[in-house]
C-alpha positions as MATLAB code, in Angstrom:
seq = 'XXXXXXXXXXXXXXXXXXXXXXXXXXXXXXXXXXXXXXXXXXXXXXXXXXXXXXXXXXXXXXXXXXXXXXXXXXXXXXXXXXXXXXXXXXXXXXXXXXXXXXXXXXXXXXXXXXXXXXXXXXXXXXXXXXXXXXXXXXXXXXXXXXXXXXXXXXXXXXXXXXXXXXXXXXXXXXXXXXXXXXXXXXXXXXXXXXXXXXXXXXXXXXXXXXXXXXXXXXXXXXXXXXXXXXXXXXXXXXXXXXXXXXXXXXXXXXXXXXXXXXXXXXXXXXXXXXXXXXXXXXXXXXXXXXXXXXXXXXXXXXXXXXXXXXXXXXXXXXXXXXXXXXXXXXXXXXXXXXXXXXXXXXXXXXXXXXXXXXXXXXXXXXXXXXXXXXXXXXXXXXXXXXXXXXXXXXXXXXXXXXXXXXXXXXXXXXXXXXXXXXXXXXXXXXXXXXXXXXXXXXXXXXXXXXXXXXXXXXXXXXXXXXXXXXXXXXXXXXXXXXXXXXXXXXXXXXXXXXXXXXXXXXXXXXXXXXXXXXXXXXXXXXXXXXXXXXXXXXXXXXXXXXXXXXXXX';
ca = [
       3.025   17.006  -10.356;
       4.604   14.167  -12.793;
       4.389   11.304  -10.100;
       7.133    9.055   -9.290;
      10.939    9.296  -10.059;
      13.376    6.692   -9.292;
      17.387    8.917   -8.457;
      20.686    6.932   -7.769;
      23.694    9.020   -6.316;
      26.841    8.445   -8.319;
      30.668    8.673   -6.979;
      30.868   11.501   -9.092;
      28.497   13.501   -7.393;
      26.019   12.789  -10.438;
      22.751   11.156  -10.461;
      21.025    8.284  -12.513;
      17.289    9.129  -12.947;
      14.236    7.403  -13.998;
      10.274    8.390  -14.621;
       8.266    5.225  -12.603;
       4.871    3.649  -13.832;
       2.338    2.901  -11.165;
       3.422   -0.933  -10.537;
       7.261    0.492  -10.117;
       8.890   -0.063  -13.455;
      10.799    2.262  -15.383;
       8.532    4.270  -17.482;
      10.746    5.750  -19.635;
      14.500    5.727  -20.376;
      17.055    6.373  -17.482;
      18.708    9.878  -17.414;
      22.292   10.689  -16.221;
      22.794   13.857  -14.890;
      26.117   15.409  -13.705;
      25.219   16.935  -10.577;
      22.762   15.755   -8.189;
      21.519   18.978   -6.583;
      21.195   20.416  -10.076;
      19.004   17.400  -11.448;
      16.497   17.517   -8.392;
      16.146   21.270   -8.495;
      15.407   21.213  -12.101;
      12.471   18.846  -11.750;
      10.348   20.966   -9.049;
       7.143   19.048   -9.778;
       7.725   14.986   -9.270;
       5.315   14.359   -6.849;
       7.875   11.541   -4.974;
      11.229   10.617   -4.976;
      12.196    7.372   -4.585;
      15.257    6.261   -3.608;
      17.626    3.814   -1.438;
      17.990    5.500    1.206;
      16.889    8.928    2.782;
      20.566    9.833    4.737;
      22.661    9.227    1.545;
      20.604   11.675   -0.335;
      18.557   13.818    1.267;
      21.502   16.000    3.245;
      22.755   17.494    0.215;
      19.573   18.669   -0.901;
      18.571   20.213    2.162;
      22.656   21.887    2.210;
      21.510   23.171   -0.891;
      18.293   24.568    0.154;
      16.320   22.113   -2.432;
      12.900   21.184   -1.371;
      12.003   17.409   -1.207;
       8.072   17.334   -0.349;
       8.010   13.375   -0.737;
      10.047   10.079   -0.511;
      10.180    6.812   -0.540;
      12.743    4.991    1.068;
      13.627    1.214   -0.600;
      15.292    0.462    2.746;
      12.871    1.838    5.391;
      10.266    0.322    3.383;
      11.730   -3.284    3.529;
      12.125   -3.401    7.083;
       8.648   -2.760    7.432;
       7.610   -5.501    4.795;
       9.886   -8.062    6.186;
       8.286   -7.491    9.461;
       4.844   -7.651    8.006;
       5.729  -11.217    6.253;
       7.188  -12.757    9.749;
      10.980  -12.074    8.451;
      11.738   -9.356   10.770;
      15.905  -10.013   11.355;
      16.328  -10.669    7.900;
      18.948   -8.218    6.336;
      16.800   -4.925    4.822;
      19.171   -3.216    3.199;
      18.696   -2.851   -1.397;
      21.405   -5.153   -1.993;
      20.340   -7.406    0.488;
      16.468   -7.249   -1.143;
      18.435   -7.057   -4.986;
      19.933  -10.638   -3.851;
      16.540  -11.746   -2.837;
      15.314  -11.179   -6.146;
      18.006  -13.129   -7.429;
      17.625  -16.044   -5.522;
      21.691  -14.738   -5.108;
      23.627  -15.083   -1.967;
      21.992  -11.912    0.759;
      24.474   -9.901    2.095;
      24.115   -9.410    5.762;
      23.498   -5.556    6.577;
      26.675   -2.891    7.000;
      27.282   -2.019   10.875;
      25.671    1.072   12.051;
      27.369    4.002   11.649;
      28.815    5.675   14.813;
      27.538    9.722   15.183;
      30.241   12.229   15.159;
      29.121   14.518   17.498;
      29.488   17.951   15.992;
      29.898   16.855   12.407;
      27.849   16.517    9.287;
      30.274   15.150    7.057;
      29.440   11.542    7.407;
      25.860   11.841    6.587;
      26.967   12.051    3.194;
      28.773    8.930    2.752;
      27.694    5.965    1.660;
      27.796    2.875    3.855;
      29.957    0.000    2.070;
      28.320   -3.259    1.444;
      25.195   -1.264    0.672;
      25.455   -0.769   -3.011;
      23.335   -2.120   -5.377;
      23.015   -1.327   -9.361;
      20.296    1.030  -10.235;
      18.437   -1.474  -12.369;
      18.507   -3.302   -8.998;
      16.616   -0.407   -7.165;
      14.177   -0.266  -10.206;
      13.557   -4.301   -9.448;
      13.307   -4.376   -5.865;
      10.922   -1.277   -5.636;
       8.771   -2.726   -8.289;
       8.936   -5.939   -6.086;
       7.926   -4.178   -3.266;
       4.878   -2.602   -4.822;
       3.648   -6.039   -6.005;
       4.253   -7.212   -1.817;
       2.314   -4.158   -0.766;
      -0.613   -5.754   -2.281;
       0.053   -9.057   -0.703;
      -0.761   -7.421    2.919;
      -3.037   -8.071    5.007;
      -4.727   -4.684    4.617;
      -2.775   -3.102    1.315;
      -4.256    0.522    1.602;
      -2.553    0.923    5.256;
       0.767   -1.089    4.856;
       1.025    1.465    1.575;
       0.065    4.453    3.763;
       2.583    3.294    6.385;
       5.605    3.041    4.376;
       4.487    6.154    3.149;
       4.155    7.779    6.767;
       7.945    5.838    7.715;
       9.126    7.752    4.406;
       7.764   11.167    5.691;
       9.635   10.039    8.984;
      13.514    9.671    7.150;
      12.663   13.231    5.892;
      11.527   15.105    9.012;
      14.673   13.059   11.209;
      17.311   14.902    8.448;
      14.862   18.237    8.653;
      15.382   17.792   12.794;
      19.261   16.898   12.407;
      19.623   20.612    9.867;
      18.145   22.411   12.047;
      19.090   21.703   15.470;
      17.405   21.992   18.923;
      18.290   25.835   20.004;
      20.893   25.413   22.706;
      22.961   28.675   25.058;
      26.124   26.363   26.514;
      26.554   29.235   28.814;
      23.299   28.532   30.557;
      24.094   24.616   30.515;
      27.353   25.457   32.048;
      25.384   27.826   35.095;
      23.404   24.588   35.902;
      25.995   22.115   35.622;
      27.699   24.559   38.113;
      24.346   24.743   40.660;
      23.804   20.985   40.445;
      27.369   19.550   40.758;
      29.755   22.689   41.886;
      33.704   23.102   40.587;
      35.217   20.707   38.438;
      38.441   19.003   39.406;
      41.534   18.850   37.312;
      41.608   15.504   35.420;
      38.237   14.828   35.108;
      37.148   13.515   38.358;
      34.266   13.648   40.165;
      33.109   17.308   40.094;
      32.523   18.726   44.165;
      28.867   18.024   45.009;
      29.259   14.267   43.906;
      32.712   14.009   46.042;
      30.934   15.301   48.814;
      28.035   12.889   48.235;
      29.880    9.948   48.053;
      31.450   11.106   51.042;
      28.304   11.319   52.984;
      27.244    7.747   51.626;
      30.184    6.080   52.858;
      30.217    7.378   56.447;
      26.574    6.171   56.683;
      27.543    2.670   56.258;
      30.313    3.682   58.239;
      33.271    2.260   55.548;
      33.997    3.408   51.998;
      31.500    2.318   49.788;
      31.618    3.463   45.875;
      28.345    4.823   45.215;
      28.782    4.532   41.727;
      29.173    0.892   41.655;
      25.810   -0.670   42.230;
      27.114   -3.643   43.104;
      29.092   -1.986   45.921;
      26.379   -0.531   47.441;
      24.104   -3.893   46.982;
      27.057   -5.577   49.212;
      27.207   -2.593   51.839;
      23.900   -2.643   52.519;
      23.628   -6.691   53.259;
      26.286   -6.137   55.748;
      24.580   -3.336   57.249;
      21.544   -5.912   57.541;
      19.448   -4.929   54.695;
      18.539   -6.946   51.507;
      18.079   -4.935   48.635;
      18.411   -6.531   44.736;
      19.234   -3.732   43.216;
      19.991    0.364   43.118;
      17.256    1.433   41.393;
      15.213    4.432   43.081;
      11.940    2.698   43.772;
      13.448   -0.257   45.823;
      16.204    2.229   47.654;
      13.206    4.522   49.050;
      11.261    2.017   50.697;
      14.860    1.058   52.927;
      15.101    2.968   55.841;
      18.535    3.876   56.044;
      20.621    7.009   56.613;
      22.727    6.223   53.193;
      19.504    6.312   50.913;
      19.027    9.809   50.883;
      22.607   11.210   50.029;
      22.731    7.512   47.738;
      19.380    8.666   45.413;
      20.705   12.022   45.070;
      24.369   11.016   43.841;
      22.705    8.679   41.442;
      20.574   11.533   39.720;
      23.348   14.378   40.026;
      25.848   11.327   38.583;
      23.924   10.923   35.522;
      23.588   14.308   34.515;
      27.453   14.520   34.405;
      28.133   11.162   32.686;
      24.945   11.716   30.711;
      24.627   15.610   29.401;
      27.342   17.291   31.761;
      31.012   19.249   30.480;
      32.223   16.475   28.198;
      28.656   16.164   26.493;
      28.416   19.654   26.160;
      31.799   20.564   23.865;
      30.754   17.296   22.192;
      26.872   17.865   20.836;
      26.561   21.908   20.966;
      27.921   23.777   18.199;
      26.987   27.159   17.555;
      24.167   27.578   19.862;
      22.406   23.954   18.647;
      21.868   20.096   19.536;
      22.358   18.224   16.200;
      21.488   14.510   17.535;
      21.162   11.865   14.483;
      16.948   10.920   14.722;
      16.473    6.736   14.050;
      13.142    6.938   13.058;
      11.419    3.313   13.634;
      14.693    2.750   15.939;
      12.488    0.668   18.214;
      10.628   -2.082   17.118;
       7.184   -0.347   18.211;
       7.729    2.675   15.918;
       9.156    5.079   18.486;
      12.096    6.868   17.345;
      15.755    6.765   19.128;
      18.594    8.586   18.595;
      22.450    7.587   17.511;
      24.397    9.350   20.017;
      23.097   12.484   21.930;
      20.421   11.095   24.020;
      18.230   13.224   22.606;
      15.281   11.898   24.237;
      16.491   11.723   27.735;
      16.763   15.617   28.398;
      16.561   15.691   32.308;
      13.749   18.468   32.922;
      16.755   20.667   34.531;
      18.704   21.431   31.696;
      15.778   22.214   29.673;
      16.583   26.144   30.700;
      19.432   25.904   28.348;
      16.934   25.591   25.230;
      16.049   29.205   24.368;
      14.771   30.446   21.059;
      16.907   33.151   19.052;
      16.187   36.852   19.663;
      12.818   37.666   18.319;
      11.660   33.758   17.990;
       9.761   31.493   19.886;
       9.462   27.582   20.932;
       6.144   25.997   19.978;
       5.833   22.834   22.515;
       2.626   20.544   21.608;
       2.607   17.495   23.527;
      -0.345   15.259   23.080;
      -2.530   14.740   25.808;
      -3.364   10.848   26.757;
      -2.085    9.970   23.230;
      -2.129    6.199   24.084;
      -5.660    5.512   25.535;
      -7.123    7.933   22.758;
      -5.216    5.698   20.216;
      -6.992    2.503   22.155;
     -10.200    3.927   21.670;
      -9.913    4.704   17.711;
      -8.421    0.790   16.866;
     -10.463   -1.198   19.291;
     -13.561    0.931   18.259;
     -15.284    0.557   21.100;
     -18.037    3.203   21.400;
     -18.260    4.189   24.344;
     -14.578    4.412   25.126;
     -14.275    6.612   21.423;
     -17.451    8.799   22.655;
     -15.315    9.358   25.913;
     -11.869   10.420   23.791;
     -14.333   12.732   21.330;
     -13.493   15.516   24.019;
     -10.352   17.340   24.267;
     -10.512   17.419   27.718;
      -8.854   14.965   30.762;
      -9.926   11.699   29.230;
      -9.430    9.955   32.291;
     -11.921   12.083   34.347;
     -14.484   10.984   31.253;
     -13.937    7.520   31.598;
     -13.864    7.975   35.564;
     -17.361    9.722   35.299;
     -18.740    6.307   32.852;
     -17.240    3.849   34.924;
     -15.549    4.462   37.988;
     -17.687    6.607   40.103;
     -15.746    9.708   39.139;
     -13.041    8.394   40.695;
      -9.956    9.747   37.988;
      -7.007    7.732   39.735;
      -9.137    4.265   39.523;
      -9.948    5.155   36.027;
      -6.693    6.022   34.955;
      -4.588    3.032   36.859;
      -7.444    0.420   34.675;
      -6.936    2.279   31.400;
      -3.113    2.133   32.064;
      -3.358   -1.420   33.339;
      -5.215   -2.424   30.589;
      -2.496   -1.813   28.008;
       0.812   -2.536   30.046;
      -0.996   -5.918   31.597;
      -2.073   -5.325   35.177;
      -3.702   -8.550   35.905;
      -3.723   -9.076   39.468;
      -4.154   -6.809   43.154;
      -6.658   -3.781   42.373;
      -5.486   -3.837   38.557;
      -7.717   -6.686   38.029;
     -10.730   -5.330   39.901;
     -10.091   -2.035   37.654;
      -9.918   -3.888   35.072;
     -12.875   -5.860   35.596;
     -14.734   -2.779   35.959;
     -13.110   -1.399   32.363;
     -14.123   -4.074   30.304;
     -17.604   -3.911   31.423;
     -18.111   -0.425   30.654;
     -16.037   -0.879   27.945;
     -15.827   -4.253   26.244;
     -14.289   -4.085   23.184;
     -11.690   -1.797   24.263;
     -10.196   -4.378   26.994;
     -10.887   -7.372   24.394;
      -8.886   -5.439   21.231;
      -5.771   -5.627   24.050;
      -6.337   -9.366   25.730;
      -6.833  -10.424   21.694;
      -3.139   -9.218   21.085;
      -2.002  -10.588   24.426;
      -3.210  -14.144   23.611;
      -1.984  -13.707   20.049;
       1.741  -13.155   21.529;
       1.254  -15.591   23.490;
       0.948  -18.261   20.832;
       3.384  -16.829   18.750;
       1.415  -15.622   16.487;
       1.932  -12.380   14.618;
       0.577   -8.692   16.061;
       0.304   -5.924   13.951;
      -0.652   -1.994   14.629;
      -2.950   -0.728   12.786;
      -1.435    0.111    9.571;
       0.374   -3.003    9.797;
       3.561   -2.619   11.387;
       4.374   -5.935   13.092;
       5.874   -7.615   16.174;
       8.576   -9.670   15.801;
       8.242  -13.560   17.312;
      11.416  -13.011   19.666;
       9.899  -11.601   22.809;
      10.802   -7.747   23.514;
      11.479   -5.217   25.665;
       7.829   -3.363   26.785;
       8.685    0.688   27.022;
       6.508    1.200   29.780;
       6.861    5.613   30.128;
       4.308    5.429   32.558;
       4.418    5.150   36.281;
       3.206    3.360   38.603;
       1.959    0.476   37.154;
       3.180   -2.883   39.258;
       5.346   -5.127   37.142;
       4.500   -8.405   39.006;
       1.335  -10.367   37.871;
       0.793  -13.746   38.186;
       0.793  -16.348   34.878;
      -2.361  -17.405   33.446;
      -2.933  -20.916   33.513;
      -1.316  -22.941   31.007;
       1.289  -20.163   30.092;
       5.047  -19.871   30.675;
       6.626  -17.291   32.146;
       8.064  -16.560   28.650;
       4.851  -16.759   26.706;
       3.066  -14.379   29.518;
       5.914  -11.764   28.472;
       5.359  -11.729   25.208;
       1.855  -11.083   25.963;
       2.759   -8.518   28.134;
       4.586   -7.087   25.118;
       2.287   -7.503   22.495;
      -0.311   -6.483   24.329;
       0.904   -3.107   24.753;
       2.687   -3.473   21.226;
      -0.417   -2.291   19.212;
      -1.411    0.204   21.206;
       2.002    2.103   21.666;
       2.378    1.079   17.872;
       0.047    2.384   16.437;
       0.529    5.623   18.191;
       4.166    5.803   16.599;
       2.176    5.588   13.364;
      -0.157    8.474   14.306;
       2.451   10.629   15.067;
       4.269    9.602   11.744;
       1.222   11.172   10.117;
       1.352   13.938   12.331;
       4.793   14.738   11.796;
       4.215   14.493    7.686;
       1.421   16.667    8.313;
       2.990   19.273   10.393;
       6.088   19.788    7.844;
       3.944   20.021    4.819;
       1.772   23.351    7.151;
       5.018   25.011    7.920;
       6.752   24.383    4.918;
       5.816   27.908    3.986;
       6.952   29.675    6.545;
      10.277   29.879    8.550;
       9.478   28.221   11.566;
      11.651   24.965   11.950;
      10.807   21.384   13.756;
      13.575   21.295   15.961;
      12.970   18.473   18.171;
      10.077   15.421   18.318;
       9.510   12.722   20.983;
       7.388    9.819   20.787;
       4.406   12.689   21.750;
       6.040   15.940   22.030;
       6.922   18.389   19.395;
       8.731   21.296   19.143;
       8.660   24.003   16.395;
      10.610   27.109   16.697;
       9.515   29.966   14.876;
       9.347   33.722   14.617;
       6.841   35.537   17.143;
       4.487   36.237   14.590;
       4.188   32.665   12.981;
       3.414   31.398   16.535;
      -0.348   31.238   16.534;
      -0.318   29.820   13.231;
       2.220   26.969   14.309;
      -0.083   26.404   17.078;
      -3.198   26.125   14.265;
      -1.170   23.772   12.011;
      -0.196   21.422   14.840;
      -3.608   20.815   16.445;
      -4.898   20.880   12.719;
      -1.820   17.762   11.766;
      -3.101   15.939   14.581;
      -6.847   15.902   13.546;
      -6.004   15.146    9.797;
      -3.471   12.475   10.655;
      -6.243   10.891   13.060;
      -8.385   10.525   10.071;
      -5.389    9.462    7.771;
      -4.541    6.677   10.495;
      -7.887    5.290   11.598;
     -10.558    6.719    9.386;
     -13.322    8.550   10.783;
     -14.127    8.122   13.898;
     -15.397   10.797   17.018;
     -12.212   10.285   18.690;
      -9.541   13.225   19.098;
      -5.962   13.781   19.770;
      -6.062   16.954   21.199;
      -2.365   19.151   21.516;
      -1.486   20.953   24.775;
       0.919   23.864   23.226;
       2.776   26.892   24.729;
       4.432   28.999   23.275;
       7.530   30.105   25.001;
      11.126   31.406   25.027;
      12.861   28.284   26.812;
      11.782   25.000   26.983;
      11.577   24.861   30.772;
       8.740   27.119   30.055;
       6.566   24.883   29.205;
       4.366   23.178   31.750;
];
């Protein structure tokens, strides 16, 4: 390997190159080379590229079948270190850090670009207002190694630029490949679920006749598809109801709830994935969705256009691996409580997650009287803030079985609070404006009364931060994971095709499977230790191997 090089697209479809010395500076004279592809491919042993951006170069290699084993992304790499020095909001782009340096005016960040479903051609262009010179890139990446060192804990914030690098790389891997897709099974369940389409693009039959149903049980026409609508129909049938969402509608007891919960879920597969989605997002039997890693401010990744990550369970028949090929699905099991146990290091609570089996029935057995449910709603409580009913007696039972585990989340509950910083554990960091929690799990009451002293907007910041370096630092685990897991397959022909906050899946030939299945539990262990050092705690892989997604249980 001959460490770091610093590479510069040009208009021309050139490249300006240059060798880096450990702080970041030029170590040698800058090269320019007439084609791109050519200039990468003839220096097979840098150890890391480094470079503005990871979508403005990366797509051409991979078109060209070059191998990239490492980056470094200026851009992805400033958001992060904003963040970490209480700037998060602050434009991240080069130019924007180039001006910094310059004590110049900062140009505010270009617009995100739109997806074009079904195209490729604008990952290649560059976004205007994003330029800056290359002696610019050499300056702010050298400025950014000096800031690494400024952290609060340098040898993670360096590791987790690192890891969001590795991310940029496996989101363009992702995009290439595609999720394996047969629109003529798509089409067979759009047919099952909604019936015949109508000509101009109305309401396919089954919703009609829904709608129809919901209407003659308030007894006038009442759009179902306007919430609104259906809020006022119900008050003058005598019922108050806030909103349409499912968990308030089910506890009315009313003859338009039934055919009302079932138009809602048939409606948003057709608006969502149904005819329209399908001729826009499958071509030639794959789902190319454009991956945002660190799209959410906690880590997790989201998607530009696609909804990749809201595949209702029902269409997952339509993802089939190619003749003679298989789907690897590995979703970790009880990512989040494991990752609880490694950062608050609590013993007990890491002895408990040491065992790849149901962690909540361990913690049940320590605690809870082997009851798994109580366990499970405290554990859960404990993270999203459940702090009154029988949360708090669960939780009260928790944190004396498991002290520092329920103190490592109240710590970063009080710190949001007071407005003070949060970090994960490799330093990724909240941002002072109060944020949305992503609560995946169910179940868990929303209400809670304020402690005292707090304001309702200070107790939902908590709330936030609380569960902000726990869900973070998960979305840094599995950016180690992911790293991991392309490095062990980037020897055979199996393909990531498709990742989710704690799913992945691989698609490979039949008789790469078991080894897929090796190298995935295997990325998991080494990016546990990569993450959080050593500790007995595990993040253990539930994997089948399948033919279709829908498969997989």
């Amino acid at each position: 390997m001959t460490g770091r090089w610093a590479l510069a697209p040009l208009d021309d479809g050139g490249a300006l190159l240059a060798p880096l010395a450990a702080d970041g500076s030029a170590a040698g004279p800058v090269v320019r080379e007439p084609d791109l592809v050519a200039s990468v491919r003839a220096r097979p042993g840098v150890a890391r590229w480094v470079w503005r951006s990871t979508p403005e170069v990366y797509p051409r290699l991979l078109a060209a079948r070059v191998p990239v084993e490492r980056c470094y992304d200026v851009e992805a790499a400033e958001q992060l270190l904003l963040g970490h020095e209480g700037r998060l909001g602050e434009p991240r782009s080069a130019a924007a850090a180039w001006a910094r340096l310059r004590k110049a005016p900062v140009p505010p960040d270009p617009p995100a670009r739109s997806a074009e479903p079904g195209s490729q051609s604008s990952l290649f262009e560059p976004r205007a207002g994003s330029e800056v010179p290359f002696e610019g890139l050499l300056a702010v990446y050298a400025e950014q190694q000096r800031r690494h060192g400024l952290a609060e804990h340098p040898g993670r914030m360096r590791l987790l630029t690192a890891a969001e690098s590795a991310g940029m790389l496996v989101a363009e891997d992702l995009h290439a490949a595609g999720l394996p897709w047969r629109a003529d099974i798509h089409r067979e369940v759009l047919r099952e679920l909604l019936g015949e389409r109508y000509a101009g693009g109305g309401e396919p039959r089954r919703l009609a006749e829904l709608a129809d149903e919901v209407s003659e049980a308030f007894g006038h026409r009442v759009r179902p598809d306007l919430p609104a609508d259906v809020v006022r129909a119900f008050a003058r049938a005598g019922v108050r109801v806030t909103s349409t969402r499912r968990w308030e509608l089910e506890k009315v007891d009313h003859p338009a709830v039934e055919p009302l919960v079932q138009y809602k879920k048939l409606y948003r597969i057709w608006t969502a994935n149904g005819w329209t989605w399908l001729q826009d997002w499958v071509r030639e039997g794959r789902f190319r969705p454009e991956y945002q890693p660190g799209g959410t401010v906690t880590g997790r990744w989201t998607t530009n256009g696609g909804g990749a990550l809201q595949i209702p369970r029902v269409l997952r028949r339509a993802v089939v691996a190619d003749e003679g090929w298989r789907l690897v699905v590995a979703d970790a099991a009880q990512m989040e409580p494991r990752v609880l146990a490694a950062i608050s290091r609590d013993p007990g609570f890491m002895e408990a997650s040491g065992h790849p089996g149901d962690l909540y029935a361990a913690l049940s057995d320590r605690a809870f009287a082997g009851d798994r449910a109580q366990a499970k709603l405290a554990v859960l409580g404990a993270i999203y803030g459940q702090t009154s009913g029988d949360g708090l007696k669960n939780l009260a039972a928790l944190r004396r079985r498991f002290p520092l585990a329920v103190s490592y989340v109240d710590e970063a509950a009080r710190a949001g609070e007071e407005g003070r910083l949060v970090r994960t554990w490799l330093g990724r960091t909240s941002p002072r404006a109060l944020g949305a929690v992503e609560d995946d799990e169910a179940g868990i009451p929303q209400e809670e009364e304020a402690p005292q002293g707090s304001t309702p907007s200070s107790r939902a910041r908590g709330r936030f931060t609380r569960n902000f370096v726990v869900q973070g630092s998960a979305a840094d685990w599995a950016l180690l994971m992911l790293a991991t897991l392309r490095g062990a397959t980037s020897g055979m022909r199996a393909e990531l095709v498709f990742f989710q906050h704690d799913e992945v899946i691989v698609h490979c030939p039949r008789e790469e499977a078991d080894a897929v299945v090796a190298a995935v539990q295997a990325a998991a262990d080494t990016a546990g230790t990569a993450a959080f050092g050593q500790t007995p705690v595990r993040f253990p892989f539930t994997t089948a191997v399948v033919e279709r997604y829908s498969d997989a249980k």
